Amino acid sequence: MSNHIDDTTTEAPARRAPAKRAVPHKPLGVRQPQDHKKSAAQREAEGDQYVTITYGGLEFEILADQDDWPVLAIQAFSKRLGIDAIEHLLGPAQWARFVTRFPKKRQFDEFSEVIAAEFGFGSSGE
């Protein structure tokens, strides 16, 4: 019998899975920030009439120029009534589509934060 060791039977050390980095919670439908995202001034200069907000696979159109927003929306924002303000921004048809598809407060909060980020607000006012 020889002292030869069969290398085909030795096992390679087990590989460790790479460490997972903590990833902050990303609400459904929230777009990642883009370096090429247009500022409000750019949208106005280029004549963009609407901003498209994508949430939960649906698209919602909001007037790009805040000077064109309904007075009731501005009034609601000034009173920190974000839900009323966003209802006025969307208008009856888009609002009905939103609340039918996303009836929970958590969903509204996520959607309002998407709008706030798009227009450069600190928060939606809620």
Short mmCIF file of N, CA and C in Angstrom, two decimals:
data_model
loop_
_atom_site.label_atom_id
_atom_site.label_comp_id
_atom_site.label_asym_id
_atom_site.label_seq_id
_atom_site.Cartn_x
_atom_site.Cartn_y
_atom_site.Cartn_z
N MET A 1 0.83 -1.17 0.00
CA MET A 1 0.00 0.00 0.00
C MET A 1 0.88 1.25 0.00
N SER A 2 0.51 2.22 -0.79
CA SER A 2 1.36 3.40 -0.89
C SER A 2 0.86 4.49 0.04
N ASN A 3 1.71 5.43 0.27
CA ASN A 3 1.35 6.57 1.11
C ASN A 3 0.77 7.71 0.28
N HIS A 4 0.38 7.43 -0.88
CA HIS A 4 -0.17 8.45 -1.79
C HIS A 4 -1.56 8.87 -1.35
N ILE A 5 -1.82 10.17 -1.28
CA ILE A 5 -3.13 10.70 -0.90
C ILE A 5 -3.86 11.08 -2.16
N ASP A 6 -5.07 10.61 -2.27
CA ASP A 6 -5.90 10.90 -3.44
C ASP A 6 -6.45 12.32 -3.33
N ASP A 7 -5.98 13.24 -4.19
CA ASP A 7 -6.41 14.63 -4.15
C ASP A 7 -7.85 14.81 -4.64
N THR A 8 -8.39 13.86 -5.29
CA THR A 8 -9.74 14.00 -5.82
C THR A 8 -10.79 13.87 -4.73
N THR A 9 -10.43 13.37 -3.57
CA THR A 9 -11.42 13.20 -2.51
C THR A 9 -11.37 14.31 -1.47
N THR A 10 -10.37 15.16 -1.52
CA THR A 10 -10.32 16.26 -0.54
C THR A 10 -11.31 17.33 -0.95
N GLU A 11 -11.94 17.87 0.02
CA GLU A 11 -12.96 18.90 -0.23
C GLU A 11 -12.34 20.28 -0.11
N ALA A 12 -12.77 21.15 -0.99
CA ALA A 12 -12.33 22.53 -0.92
C ALA A 12 -13.02 23.20 0.25
N PRO A 13 -12.38 24.16 0.86
CA PRO A 13 -13.05 24.85 1.97
C PRO A 13 -14.36 25.48 1.49
N ALA A 14 -15.36 25.46 2.35
CA ALA A 14 -16.67 26.01 1.99
C ALA A 14 -16.55 27.51 1.74
N ARG A 15 -17.22 27.97 0.72
CA ARG A 15 -17.21 29.40 0.41
C ARG A 15 -18.25 30.10 1.26
N ARG A 16 -17.88 31.24 1.73
CA ARG A 16 -18.81 32.05 2.52
C ARG A 16 -19.54 32.99 1.57
N ALA A 17 -20.79 33.15 1.84
CA ALA A 17 -21.58 34.09 1.04
C ALA A 17 -21.07 35.50 1.32
N PRO A 18 -21.06 36.34 0.31
CA PRO A 18 -20.63 37.72 0.56
C PRO A 18 -21.56 38.40 1.57
N ALA A 19 -20.98 39.25 2.36
CA ALA A 19 -21.77 39.97 3.36
C ALA A 19 -22.80 40.84 2.66
N LYS A 20 -24.00 40.83 3.17
CA LYS A 20 -25.06 41.65 2.59
C LYS A 20 -25.03 43.03 3.22
N ARG A 21 -25.14 44.02 2.36
CA ARG A 21 -25.20 45.38 2.86
C ARG A 21 -26.63 45.71 3.23
N ALA A 22 -26.78 46.51 4.24
CA ALA A 22 -28.12 46.95 4.63
C ALA A 22 -28.67 47.85 3.53
N VAL A 23 -29.85 47.53 3.08
CA VAL A 23 -30.51 48.31 2.05
C VAL A 23 -31.74 48.95 2.67
N PRO A 24 -31.84 50.28 2.60
CA PRO A 24 -33.02 50.92 3.18
C PRO A 24 -34.29 50.49 2.46
N HIS A 25 -35.39 50.53 3.18
CA HIS A 25 -36.70 50.17 2.61
C HIS A 25 -37.03 51.10 1.46
N LYS A 26 -37.42 50.50 0.35
CA LYS A 26 -37.82 51.29 -0.82
C LYS A 26 -39.28 50.99 -1.08
N PRO A 27 -40.16 51.96 -0.87
CA PRO A 27 -41.58 51.72 -1.10
C PRO A 27 -41.86 51.32 -2.55
N LEU A 28 -42.86 50.51 -2.71
CA LEU A 28 -43.27 50.06 -4.03
C LEU A 28 -43.53 51.24 -4.95
N GLY A 29 -42.92 51.22 -6.11
CA GLY A 29 -43.19 52.24 -7.11
C GLY A 29 -42.33 53.48 -7.02
N VAL A 30 -41.48 53.58 -6.03
CA VAL A 30 -40.64 54.76 -5.90
C VAL A 30 -39.49 54.64 -6.88
N ARG A 31 -39.28 55.69 -7.65
CA ARG A 31 -38.18 55.69 -8.61
C ARG A 31 -36.89 56.05 -7.91
N GLN A 32 -35.81 55.51 -8.42
CA GLN A 32 -34.49 55.85 -7.90
C GLN A 32 -34.12 57.25 -8.37
N PRO A 33 -33.41 58.01 -7.53
CA PRO A 33 -32.99 59.33 -7.97
C PRO A 33 -32.11 59.21 -9.21
N GLN A 34 -32.25 60.14 -10.09
CA GLN A 34 -31.49 60.14 -11.33
C GLN A 34 -30.68 61.42 -11.42
N ASP A 35 -29.44 61.28 -11.83
CA ASP A 35 -28.59 62.46 -11.98
C ASP A 35 -29.12 63.38 -13.07
N HIS A 36 -29.81 62.83 -14.04
CA HIS A 36 -30.28 63.62 -15.15
C HIS A 36 -31.70 64.17 -14.94
N LYS A 37 -32.24 63.98 -13.75
CA LYS A 37 -33.59 64.46 -13.46
C LYS A 37 -33.65 65.98 -13.64
N LYS A 38 -34.69 66.44 -14.24
CA LYS A 38 -34.84 67.86 -14.50
C LYS A 38 -35.29 68.60 -13.25
N SER A 39 -34.75 69.78 -13.06
CA SER A 39 -35.20 70.64 -11.97
C SER A 39 -36.48 71.35 -12.43
N ALA A 40 -37.16 71.97 -11.49
CA ALA A 40 -38.38 72.72 -11.83
C ALA A 40 -38.06 73.81 -12.84
N ALA A 41 -36.93 74.49 -12.66
CA ALA A 41 -36.54 75.55 -13.59
C ALA A 41 -36.28 74.99 -14.99
N GLN A 42 -35.64 73.81 -15.05
CA GLN A 42 -35.39 73.18 -16.35
C GLN A 42 -36.69 72.80 -17.04
N ARG A 43 -37.62 72.21 -16.28
CA ARG A 43 -38.91 71.82 -16.86
C ARG A 43 -39.62 73.04 -17.42
N GLU A 44 -39.58 74.13 -16.65
CA GLU A 44 -40.25 75.36 -17.10
C GLU A 44 -39.58 75.91 -18.35
N ALA A 45 -38.24 75.94 -18.36
CA ALA A 45 -37.50 76.48 -19.49
C ALA A 45 -37.74 75.65 -20.76
N GLU A 46 -37.89 74.34 -20.59
CA GLU A 46 -38.09 73.46 -21.73
C GLU A 46 -39.56 73.33 -22.12
N GLY A 47 -40.43 73.97 -21.36
CA GLY A 47 -41.84 73.96 -21.70
C GLY A 47 -42.58 72.69 -21.35
N ASP A 48 -42.01 71.87 -20.44
CA ASP A 48 -42.71 70.66 -20.01
C ASP A 48 -43.96 71.08 -19.25
N GLN A 49 -45.11 70.64 -19.70
CA GLN A 49 -46.36 71.04 -19.07
C GLN A 49 -46.70 70.15 -17.87
N TYR A 50 -46.34 68.88 -17.95
CA TYR A 50 -46.70 67.93 -16.89
C TYR A 50 -45.47 67.16 -16.42
N VAL A 51 -45.53 66.75 -15.16
CA VAL A 51 -44.56 65.83 -14.59
C VAL A 51 -45.30 64.51 -14.44
N THR A 52 -44.67 63.44 -14.87
CA THR A 52 -45.26 62.11 -14.73
C THR A 52 -44.71 61.48 -13.46
N ILE A 53 -45.62 61.12 -12.57
CA ILE A 53 -45.26 60.44 -11.33
C ILE A 53 -45.66 58.98 -11.50
N THR A 54 -44.69 58.09 -11.34
CA THR A 54 -44.97 56.66 -11.44
C THR A 54 -45.00 56.07 -10.04
N TYR A 55 -46.08 55.38 -9.74
CA TYR A 55 -46.21 54.75 -8.42
C TYR A 55 -47.01 53.45 -8.60
N GLY A 56 -46.47 52.38 -8.07
CA GLY A 56 -47.18 51.11 -8.11
C GLY A 56 -47.54 50.64 -9.52
N GLY A 57 -46.72 51.01 -10.49
CA GLY A 57 -46.98 50.61 -11.86
C GLY A 57 -47.94 51.50 -12.62
N LEU A 58 -48.48 52.52 -11.96
CA LEU A 58 -49.39 53.47 -12.63
C LEU A 58 -48.68 54.81 -12.79
N GLU A 59 -49.10 55.54 -13.81
CA GLU A 59 -48.56 56.87 -14.03
C GLU A 59 -49.62 57.92 -13.73
N PHE A 60 -49.19 59.00 -13.09
CA PHE A 60 -50.07 60.12 -12.76
C PHE A 60 -49.41 61.39 -13.29
N GLU A 61 -50.22 62.25 -13.87
CA GLU A 61 -49.73 63.50 -14.44
C GLU A 61 -50.08 64.66 -13.51
N ILE A 62 -49.08 65.48 -13.22
CA ILE A 62 -49.27 66.67 -12.38
C ILE A 62 -48.68 67.85 -13.14
N LEU A 63 -49.38 68.97 -13.12
CA LEU A 63 -48.86 70.16 -13.79
C LEU A 63 -47.45 70.47 -13.28
N ALA A 64 -46.53 70.71 -14.21
CA ALA A 64 -45.13 70.92 -13.85
C ALA A 64 -44.90 72.26 -13.16
N ASP A 65 -45.59 73.29 -13.61
CA ASP A 65 -45.39 74.64 -13.08
C ASP A 65 -46.34 74.86 -11.90
N GLN A 66 -45.77 75.07 -10.74
CA GLN A 66 -46.59 75.25 -9.54
C GLN A 66 -47.48 76.48 -9.64
N ASP A 67 -47.12 77.44 -10.48
CA ASP A 67 -47.98 78.61 -10.67
C ASP A 67 -49.28 78.24 -11.39
N ASP A 68 -49.31 77.08 -12.02
CA ASP A 68 -50.51 76.61 -12.70
C ASP A 68 -51.35 75.66 -11.84
N TRP A 69 -50.90 75.36 -10.65
CA TRP A 69 -51.64 74.45 -9.77
C TRP A 69 -52.94 75.11 -9.31
N PRO A 70 -53.97 74.31 -9.05
CA PRO A 70 -55.23 74.86 -8.54
C PRO A 70 -55.01 75.57 -7.20
N VAL A 71 -55.70 76.68 -7.02
CA VAL A 71 -55.59 77.43 -5.77
C VAL A 71 -55.95 76.56 -4.57
N LEU A 72 -56.93 75.68 -4.74
CA LEU A 72 -57.32 74.81 -3.62
C LEU A 72 -56.18 73.87 -3.21
N ALA A 73 -55.36 73.47 -4.16
CA ALA A 73 -54.20 72.63 -3.83
C ALA A 73 -53.18 73.45 -3.03
N ILE A 74 -52.91 74.66 -3.48
CA ILE A 74 -51.97 75.54 -2.79
C ILE A 74 -52.47 75.84 -1.37
N GLN A 75 -53.75 76.13 -1.26
CA GLN A 75 -54.34 76.41 0.05
C GLN A 75 -54.21 75.20 0.98
N ALA A 76 -54.49 74.03 0.45
CA ALA A 76 -54.39 72.81 1.28
C ALA A 76 -52.95 72.58 1.72
N PHE A 77 -51.97 72.77 0.81
CA PHE A 77 -50.57 72.63 1.20
C PHE A 77 -50.21 73.63 2.29
N SER A 78 -50.69 74.87 2.16
CA SER A 78 -50.36 75.89 3.16
C SER A 78 -50.93 75.56 4.53
N LYS A 79 -52.02 74.81 4.55
CA LYS A 79 -52.63 74.39 5.82
C LYS A 79 -52.12 73.02 6.27
N ARG A 80 -51.11 72.49 5.54
CA ARG A 80 -50.51 71.18 5.83
C ARG A 80 -51.53 70.05 5.71
N LEU A 81 -52.42 70.19 4.74
CA LEU A 81 -53.43 69.17 4.45
C LEU A 81 -53.02 68.45 3.16
N GLY A 82 -51.95 67.66 3.26
CA GLY A 82 -51.36 67.03 2.09
C GLY A 82 -52.32 66.17 1.30
N ILE A 83 -53.18 65.44 1.98
CA ILE A 83 -54.11 64.55 1.25
C ILE A 83 -55.07 65.36 0.39
N ASP A 84 -55.57 66.47 0.92
CA ASP A 84 -56.47 67.33 0.13
C ASP A 84 -55.71 67.99 -1.02
N ALA A 85 -54.47 68.42 -0.75
CA ALA A 85 -53.68 69.07 -1.78
C ALA A 85 -53.43 68.13 -2.95
N ILE A 86 -53.04 66.91 -2.65
CA ILE A 86 -52.75 65.95 -3.71
C ILE A 86 -54.01 65.56 -4.46
N GLU A 87 -55.12 65.48 -3.76
CA GLU A 87 -56.39 65.21 -4.44
C GLU A 87 -56.67 66.30 -5.48
N HIS A 88 -56.44 67.56 -5.11
CA HIS A 88 -56.66 68.68 -6.05
C HIS A 88 -55.64 68.67 -7.18
N LEU A 89 -54.40 68.29 -6.88
CA LEU A 89 -53.38 68.23 -7.94
C LEU A 89 -53.71 67.17 -8.98
N LEU A 90 -54.21 66.03 -8.52
CA LEU A 90 -54.50 64.93 -9.44
C LEU A 90 -55.78 65.15 -10.23
N GLY A 91 -56.73 65.81 -9.61
CA GLY A 91 -58.04 65.97 -10.27
C GLY A 91 -58.89 64.73 -10.02
N PRO A 92 -60.19 64.83 -10.29
CA PRO A 92 -61.13 63.76 -9.93
C PRO A 92 -60.82 62.39 -10.54
N ALA A 93 -60.49 62.33 -11.82
CA ALA A 93 -60.29 61.03 -12.47
C ALA A 93 -59.04 60.32 -11.94
N GLN A 94 -57.92 61.04 -11.86
CA GLN A 94 -56.68 60.42 -11.37
C GLN A 94 -56.79 60.08 -9.88
N TRP A 95 -57.46 60.95 -9.11
CA TRP A 95 -57.63 60.69 -7.68
C TRP A 95 -58.45 59.41 -7.48
N ALA A 96 -59.52 59.26 -8.23
CA ALA A 96 -60.36 58.05 -8.12
C ALA A 96 -59.54 56.81 -8.47
N ARG A 97 -58.71 56.90 -9.50
CA ARG A 97 -57.86 55.77 -9.89
C ARG A 97 -56.86 55.45 -8.79
N PHE A 98 -56.28 56.50 -8.18
CA PHE A 98 -55.31 56.28 -7.10
C PHE A 98 -55.96 55.59 -5.90
N VAL A 99 -57.06 56.15 -5.38
CA VAL A 99 -57.64 55.60 -4.15
C VAL A 99 -58.30 54.24 -4.37
N THR A 100 -58.68 53.95 -5.60
CA THR A 100 -59.22 52.61 -5.90
C THR A 100 -58.11 51.58 -5.84
N ARG A 101 -56.97 51.91 -6.42
CA ARG A 101 -55.84 50.97 -6.47
C ARG A 101 -55.03 50.95 -5.18
N PHE A 102 -54.95 52.08 -4.50
CA PHE A 102 -54.11 52.21 -3.30
C PHE A 102 -54.91 52.82 -2.16
N PRO A 103 -55.77 52.04 -1.50
CA PRO A 103 -56.68 52.60 -0.51
C PRO A 103 -56.10 52.81 0.90
N LYS A 104 -54.87 52.42 1.14
CA LYS A 104 -54.33 52.48 2.50
C LYS A 104 -53.49 53.75 2.74
N LYS A 105 -53.50 54.20 3.98
CA LYS A 105 -52.75 55.40 4.37
C LYS A 105 -51.27 55.24 4.05
N ARG A 106 -50.71 54.07 4.33
CA ARG A 106 -49.30 53.81 4.06
C ARG A 106 -48.98 54.05 2.58
N GLN A 107 -49.88 53.63 1.71
CA GLN A 107 -49.67 53.82 0.28
C GLN A 107 -49.74 55.30 -0.09
N PHE A 108 -50.69 56.00 0.51
CA PHE A 108 -50.77 57.44 0.25
C PHE A 108 -49.50 58.14 0.73
N ASP A 109 -49.01 57.77 1.92
CA ASP A 109 -47.80 58.39 2.46
C ASP A 109 -46.61 58.18 1.51
N GLU A 110 -46.47 56.96 1.00
CA GLU A 110 -45.39 56.66 0.06
C GLU A 110 -45.54 57.50 -1.22
N PHE A 111 -46.76 57.55 -1.75
CA PHE A 111 -47.03 58.32 -2.97
C PHE A 111 -46.75 59.80 -2.75
N SER A 112 -47.16 60.33 -1.62
CA SER A 112 -46.95 61.75 -1.35
C SER A 112 -45.46 62.07 -1.23
N GLU A 113 -44.68 61.13 -0.72
CA GLU A 113 -43.24 61.35 -0.62
C GLU A 113 -42.59 61.34 -2.00
N VAL A 114 -43.11 60.53 -2.92
CA VAL A 114 -42.62 60.54 -4.30
C VAL A 114 -42.88 61.91 -4.93
N ILE A 115 -44.08 62.43 -4.71
CA ILE A 115 -44.42 63.75 -5.25
C ILE A 115 -43.53 64.82 -4.61
N ALA A 116 -43.36 64.76 -3.30
CA ALA A 116 -42.53 65.74 -2.60
C ALA A 116 -41.10 65.72 -3.14
N ALA A 117 -40.56 64.54 -3.36
CA ALA A 117 -39.19 64.42 -3.89
C ALA A 117 -39.11 64.99 -5.31
N GLU A 118 -40.11 64.71 -6.12
CA GLU A 118 -40.12 65.16 -7.51
C GLU A 118 -40.13 66.70 -7.61
N PHE A 119 -40.87 67.33 -6.70
CA PHE A 119 -40.98 68.79 -6.77
C PHE A 119 -40.04 69.50 -5.80
N GLY A 120 -39.21 68.74 -5.10
CA GLY A 120 -38.22 69.33 -4.23
C GLY A 120 -38.74 69.84 -2.91
N PHE A 121 -39.87 69.27 -2.44
CA PHE A 121 -40.40 69.64 -1.14
C PHE A 121 -39.72 68.79 -0.09
N GLY A 122 -39.70 69.30 1.16
CA GLY A 122 -39.16 68.52 2.27
C GLY A 122 -40.04 67.33 2.58
N SER A 123 -41.34 67.52 2.54
CA SER A 123 -42.32 66.45 2.74
C SER A 123 -43.61 66.90 2.11
N SER A 124 -44.58 66.01 2.12
CA SER A 124 -45.85 66.31 1.45
C SER A 124 -46.76 67.21 2.28
N GLY A 125 -46.37 67.46 3.53
CA GLY A 125 -47.22 68.31 4.36
C GLY A 125 -48.10 67.52 5.31
N GLU A 126 -48.06 66.20 5.21
CA GLU A 126 -48.85 65.37 6.12
C GLU A 126 -48.15 65.27 7.45
#
